[in-house]
Coordinates of C-alpha atoms and ligand atoms in Angstrom, one line a residue:
M101 CA 32.9 65.6 -83.4
I102 CA 32.4 65.8 -79.6
K103 CA 34.7 62.8 -79.2
D104 CA 37.4 64.5 -81.3
N105 CA 37.0 67.7 -79.3
I106 CA 37.4 65.8 -76.1
L107 CA 40.6 64.2 -77.4
E108 CA 41.9 67.6 -78.3
V109 CA 41.1 69.1 -74.9
E110 CA 42.6 66.0 -73.2
K111 CA 45.8 66.5 -75.2
N112 CA 46.0 70.2 -74.1
I113 CA 45.3 69.4 -70.5
L114 CA 48.1 66.8 -70.5
A115 CA 50.5 69.3 -72.1
A116 CA 49.6 72.0 -69.5
C117 CA 50.2 69.4 -66.7
K118 CA 53.6 68.5 -68.2
R119 CA 54.6 72.2 -68.4
S120 CA 53.7 72.8 -64.8
N121 CA 54.9 69.5 -63.4
R122 CA 51.5 68.3 -62.4
S123 CA 49.8 64.9 -62.9
R124 CA 46.7 64.5 -65.0
E125 CA 44.9 63.0 -62.0
E126 CA 45.0 66.3 -60.2
I127 CA 42.6 67.8 -62.8
T128 CA 38.9 67.2 -63.2
L129 CA 37.5 68.1 -66.6
I130 CA 33.9 69.4 -66.4
A131 CA 32.1 69.4 -69.7
V132 CA 29.8 72.4 -69.7
S133 CA 26.6 71.2 -71.4
K134 CA 24.3 74.2 -70.8
T135 CA 21.9 74.9 -73.7
K136 CA 23.0 71.6 -75.4
P137 CA 20.7 68.6 -75.9
I138 CA 20.9 65.4 -73.9
E139 CA 22.3 63.5 -76.9
F140 CA 25.5 65.6 -76.6
I141 CA 25.8 64.5 -73.0
E142 CA 25.4 60.9 -74.0
E143 CA 28.1 61.3 -76.7
A144 CA 30.4 62.7 -74.1
I145 CA 29.7 59.9 -71.7
K146 CA 30.7 57.5 -74.4
A147 CA 34.0 59.3 -74.7
G148 CA 34.6 58.9 -71.0
I149 CA 33.3 62.2 -69.5
Y150 CA 31.3 61.9 -66.2
D151 CA 31.3 65.5 -65.0
F152 CA 28.9 68.0 -66.5
G153 CA 28.3 71.7 -65.8
E154 CA 25.0 73.4 -66.0
N155 CA 24.0 77.0 -65.1
K156 CA 20.2 76.8 -65.0
V157 CA 18.4 74.9 -62.3
Q158 CA 15.5 73.6 -64.5
E159 CA 17.9 72.4 -67.2
L160 CA 20.1 70.7 -64.7
C161 CA 17.2 68.9 -63.1
E162 CA 15.7 67.8 -66.5
K163 CA 19.0 66.4 -67.6
S164 CA 19.7 64.7 -64.3
N165 CA 16.3 63.1 -64.3
Y166 CA 16.8 61.8 -67.8
I167 CA 20.1 60.2 -66.8
K168 CA 18.4 58.6 -63.8
T169 CA 15.3 57.3 -65.6
N170 CA 17.3 55.9 -68.5
D171 CA 19.5 54.1 -66.0
I172 CA 22.7 55.1 -67.7
K173 CA 25.3 52.9 -66.0
T174 CA 28.0 55.5 -65.3
P175 CA 28.5 57.7 -62.4
V176 CA 27.3 60.9 -64.0
R177 CA 27.7 64.0 -61.9
F178 CA 26.1 67.4 -62.5
H179 CA 27.8 70.6 -61.3
M180 CA 25.9 73.7 -60.7
I181 CA 28.1 76.5 -62.0
G182 CA 25.6 79.3 -62.6
H183 CA 24.1 81.9 -60.3
L184 CA 21.7 80.2 -57.9
Q185 CA 18.5 81.9 -56.6
R186 CA 17.4 81.0 -53.1
N187 CA 14.0 79.8 -54.1
K188 CA 15.5 77.2 -56.4
V189 CA 17.9 75.6 -53.9
K190 CA 15.3 73.0 -52.8
D191 CA 14.9 71.8 -56.4
I192 CA 18.6 71.3 -57.1
I193 CA 20.2 70.3 -53.8
T194 CA 19.9 66.5 -54.3
K195 CA 20.6 66.7 -58.1
T196 CA 24.0 68.3 -58.0
V197 CA 27.3 66.9 -56.7
L198 CA 28.8 70.4 -56.1
I199 CA 27.5 74.0 -56.2
H200 CA 30.3 76.1 -57.5
S201 CA 28.6 79.5 -57.2
V202 CA 27.9 80.3 -53.5
D203 CA 28.7 84.0 -53.0
S204 CA 26.5 85.2 -50.1
L205 CA 25.6 84.2 -46.5
R206 CA 21.9 84.4 -47.4
L207 CA 22.2 81.8 -50.2
A208 CA 24.3 79.6 -47.8
E209 CA 21.6 79.9 -45.1
Q210 CA 19.0 78.6 -47.6
I211 CA 21.3 75.7 -48.6
Q212 CA 21.8 74.8 -45.0
L213 CA 18.0 74.9 -44.4
E214 CA 17.2 72.5 -47.3
A215 CA 20.2 70.2 -46.7
Q216 CA 19.1 69.9 -43.1
K217 CA 15.5 69.0 -44.1
K218 CA 16.8 66.3 -46.4
E219 CA 19.5 65.2 -43.9
I220 CA 22.4 65.5 -46.4
I221 CA 25.7 67.4 -46.4
C222 CA 25.9 69.8 -49.4
D223 CA 29.3 70.4 -50.9
I224 CA 29.9 73.9 -52.2
L225 CA 32.6 76.2 -53.5
I226 CA 32.8 80.0 -52.8
E227 CA 32.6 82.0 -56.0
V228 CA 35.2 84.8 -56.0
N229 CA 35.0 87.9 -58.3
I230 CA 38.7 88.1 -58.5
A231 CA 38.9 91.0 -60.9
K232 CA 36.1 92.9 -59.1
E233 CA 34.1 93.3 -62.3
E234 CA 30.8 95.1 -61.9
S235 CA 29.0 92.7 -64.1
K236 CA 30.0 89.5 -62.3
F237 CA 28.7 87.5 -59.4
G238 CA 31.0 86.4 -56.7
V239 CA 32.4 87.7 -53.4
S240 CA 35.3 90.1 -53.5
P241 CA 38.7 88.6 -52.6
Q242 CA 38.8 90.8 -49.5
Q243 CA 35.5 89.5 -48.2
T244 CA 36.1 85.8 -49.0
E245 CA 37.7 84.7 -45.8
Q246 CA 34.9 86.3 -43.6
L247 CA 32.2 84.7 -45.8
I248 CA 33.9 81.3 -45.4
R249 CA 34.2 81.7 -41.7
D250 CA 30.4 82.5 -41.5
I251 CA 29.4 79.6 -43.7
A252 CA 31.7 77.2 -42.0
K253 CA 29.4 77.2 -39.0
F254 CA 26.6 75.4 -40.9
G255 CA 26.6 71.7 -40.1
N256 CA 25.0 70.6 -43.4
I257 CA 27.4 72.5 -45.7
R258 CA 31.0 71.5 -46.5
I259 CA 33.1 74.1 -48.2
L260 CA 35.6 72.4 -50.5
G261 CA 37.3 75.3 -52.3
L262 CA 37.0 78.3 -54.5
M263 CA 35.7 79.1 -58.0
T264 CA 36.1 82.0 -60.3
V265 CA 35.1 83.2 -63.8
A266 CA 38.1 85.2 -65.1
P267 CA 37.5 88.3 -67.2
I268 CA 37.1 87.9 -70.9
V269 CA 40.4 88.8 -72.5
K270 CA 41.9 88.6 -76.0
N271 CA 44.9 86.6 -75.0
A272 CA 44.7 83.9 -72.3
E273 CA 48.0 85.1 -70.9
E274 CA 46.2 88.2 -69.6
S275 CA 44.2 85.9 -67.3
R276 CA 47.3 84.5 -65.6
T277 CA 47.5 87.2 -63.0
Y278 CA 43.9 86.5 -61.9
F279 CA 44.6 82.8 -61.7
K280 CA 47.7 83.5 -59.6
Q281 CA 45.7 85.7 -57.3
M282 CA 43.1 82.9 -56.9
K283 CA 45.7 80.3 -56.1
Q284 CA 47.2 82.7 -53.5
L285 CA 43.8 83.3 -51.9
Y286 CA 43.2 79.5 -51.8
V287 CA 46.6 78.8 -50.2
D288 CA 46.1 81.6 -47.7
I289 CA 42.7 80.3 -46.6
A290 CA 44.0 76.7 -46.4
N291 CA 46.7 77.9 -44.1
K292 CA 44.1 79.4 -41.7
N293 CA 42.9 75.8 -40.9
I294 CA 39.3 76.9 -40.4
D295 CA 37.1 74.1 -39.0
N296 CA 34.8 72.4 -41.5
V297 CA 36.7 74.1 -44.5
T298 CA 38.9 72.2 -46.9
M299 CA 40.7 73.8 -49.7
A300 CA 40.7 70.9 -52.1
I301 CA 39.1 72.3 -55.2
L302 CA 40.1 75.3 -57.3
S303 CA 37.6 75.6 -60.1
M304 CA 38.9 78.0 -62.8
G305 CA 39.6 77.9 -66.5
M306 CA 37.2 77.8 -69.4
T307 CA 37.6 77.2 -73.2
N308 CA 39.8 80.2 -73.8
D309 CA 42.0 80.0 -70.8
Y310 CA 42.0 76.5 -69.2
E311 CA 45.6 75.7 -70.1
V312 CA 46.9 78.8 -68.2
A313 CA 44.5 78.0 -65.3
I314 CA 46.0 74.5 -65.0
E315 CA 49.5 76.0 -65.1
E316 CA 48.5 78.2 -62.2
G317 CA 46.9 75.5 -60.1
A318 CA 43.3 74.8 -61.2
T319 CA 42.0 71.4 -60.1
H320 CA 38.7 71.7 -62.0
V321 CA 38.3 73.2 -65.5
R322 CA 34.9 74.0 -67.0
I323 CA 34.9 73.7 -70.7
G324 CA 31.8 74.2 -72.9
T325 CA 32.5 75.6 -76.3
G326 CA 35.7 73.6 -76.7
I327 CA 33.8 70.3 -76.3
F328 CA 30.3 71.0 -77.5
G329 CA 30.8 73.9 -80.0
Q330 CA 29.4 77.4 -80.0
R331 CA 26.2 77.9 -78.0
N332 CA 23.2 79.4 -79.9
Y333 CA 21.1 81.4 -77.4
T334 CA 18.8 82.8 -80.0
I335 CA 17.0 79.5 -80.7
L336 CA 16.1 79.0 -77.1
Ligands
LIG85 C1 29.4 78.7 -69.7 C2 30.3 78.6 -68.6 C3 31.6 77.9 -68.8 C4 32.0 77.4 -70.1 O1 32.4 78.4 -71.0 P1 33.1 78.1 -72.4 O2 33.8 79.4 -72.7 O3 32.1 77.7 -73.4 O4 34.1 77.0 -72.1 C5 32.4 77.8 -67.7 N1 32.0 78.3 -66.5 C6 30.9 78.9 -66.3 C7 30.5 79.5 -64.9 C8 30.0 79.1 -67.3 O5 28.8 79.8 -67.1

């Protein structure tokens, strides 16, 4: 079932690439495995997926440790896509390939501190609340450039791009305007040529809207339900 879902998603990604004159290589598919058991991840690995998204520090660490201790011979990468508390940074910093959800200077300061201790460079994205929803994390589009300039001064952090979670809408077409705004912000910031800042990754698009996101320039899509099925939070 997971394998079939991945094939279906791949077909849709390819079609969206064709429609927008992009090549499939420009897109990274992140399978969002939050709340799902490790067996699901193993099945996805067999179907050729290497990038997984998690939104809870403990769950990401457990799954990452399992992959390591079972010596699975593929380059599995875990992406931190959920809100990150400062006191959890030390637990996750060596387990994740990319933190998508940095939205404050205070959080970045903590990442810098822990990265320096471990003598690593930590790759991050800035999470933008593009529709300025009360309920969402992320920096406002207006404050994004300043936050990037402030974080760019940290020697152990590398800013690689932007991430957003678009509003929940009935029809994916309604999200297009937000994805366009994200792309514009991404291009504008790239054009400022800020030292230590690369706009290489635009992480946007989920199960309901990833095709539109790709058409508007996403480089990374984060798909949970479309690959692993509905999540059941009540049993946790
Ligand atoms: C859960 C989650 C996703 C995946 O959502 P689906 O609608 O299941 O594809 C993507 N991004 C973030 C930040 C998430 O928390």
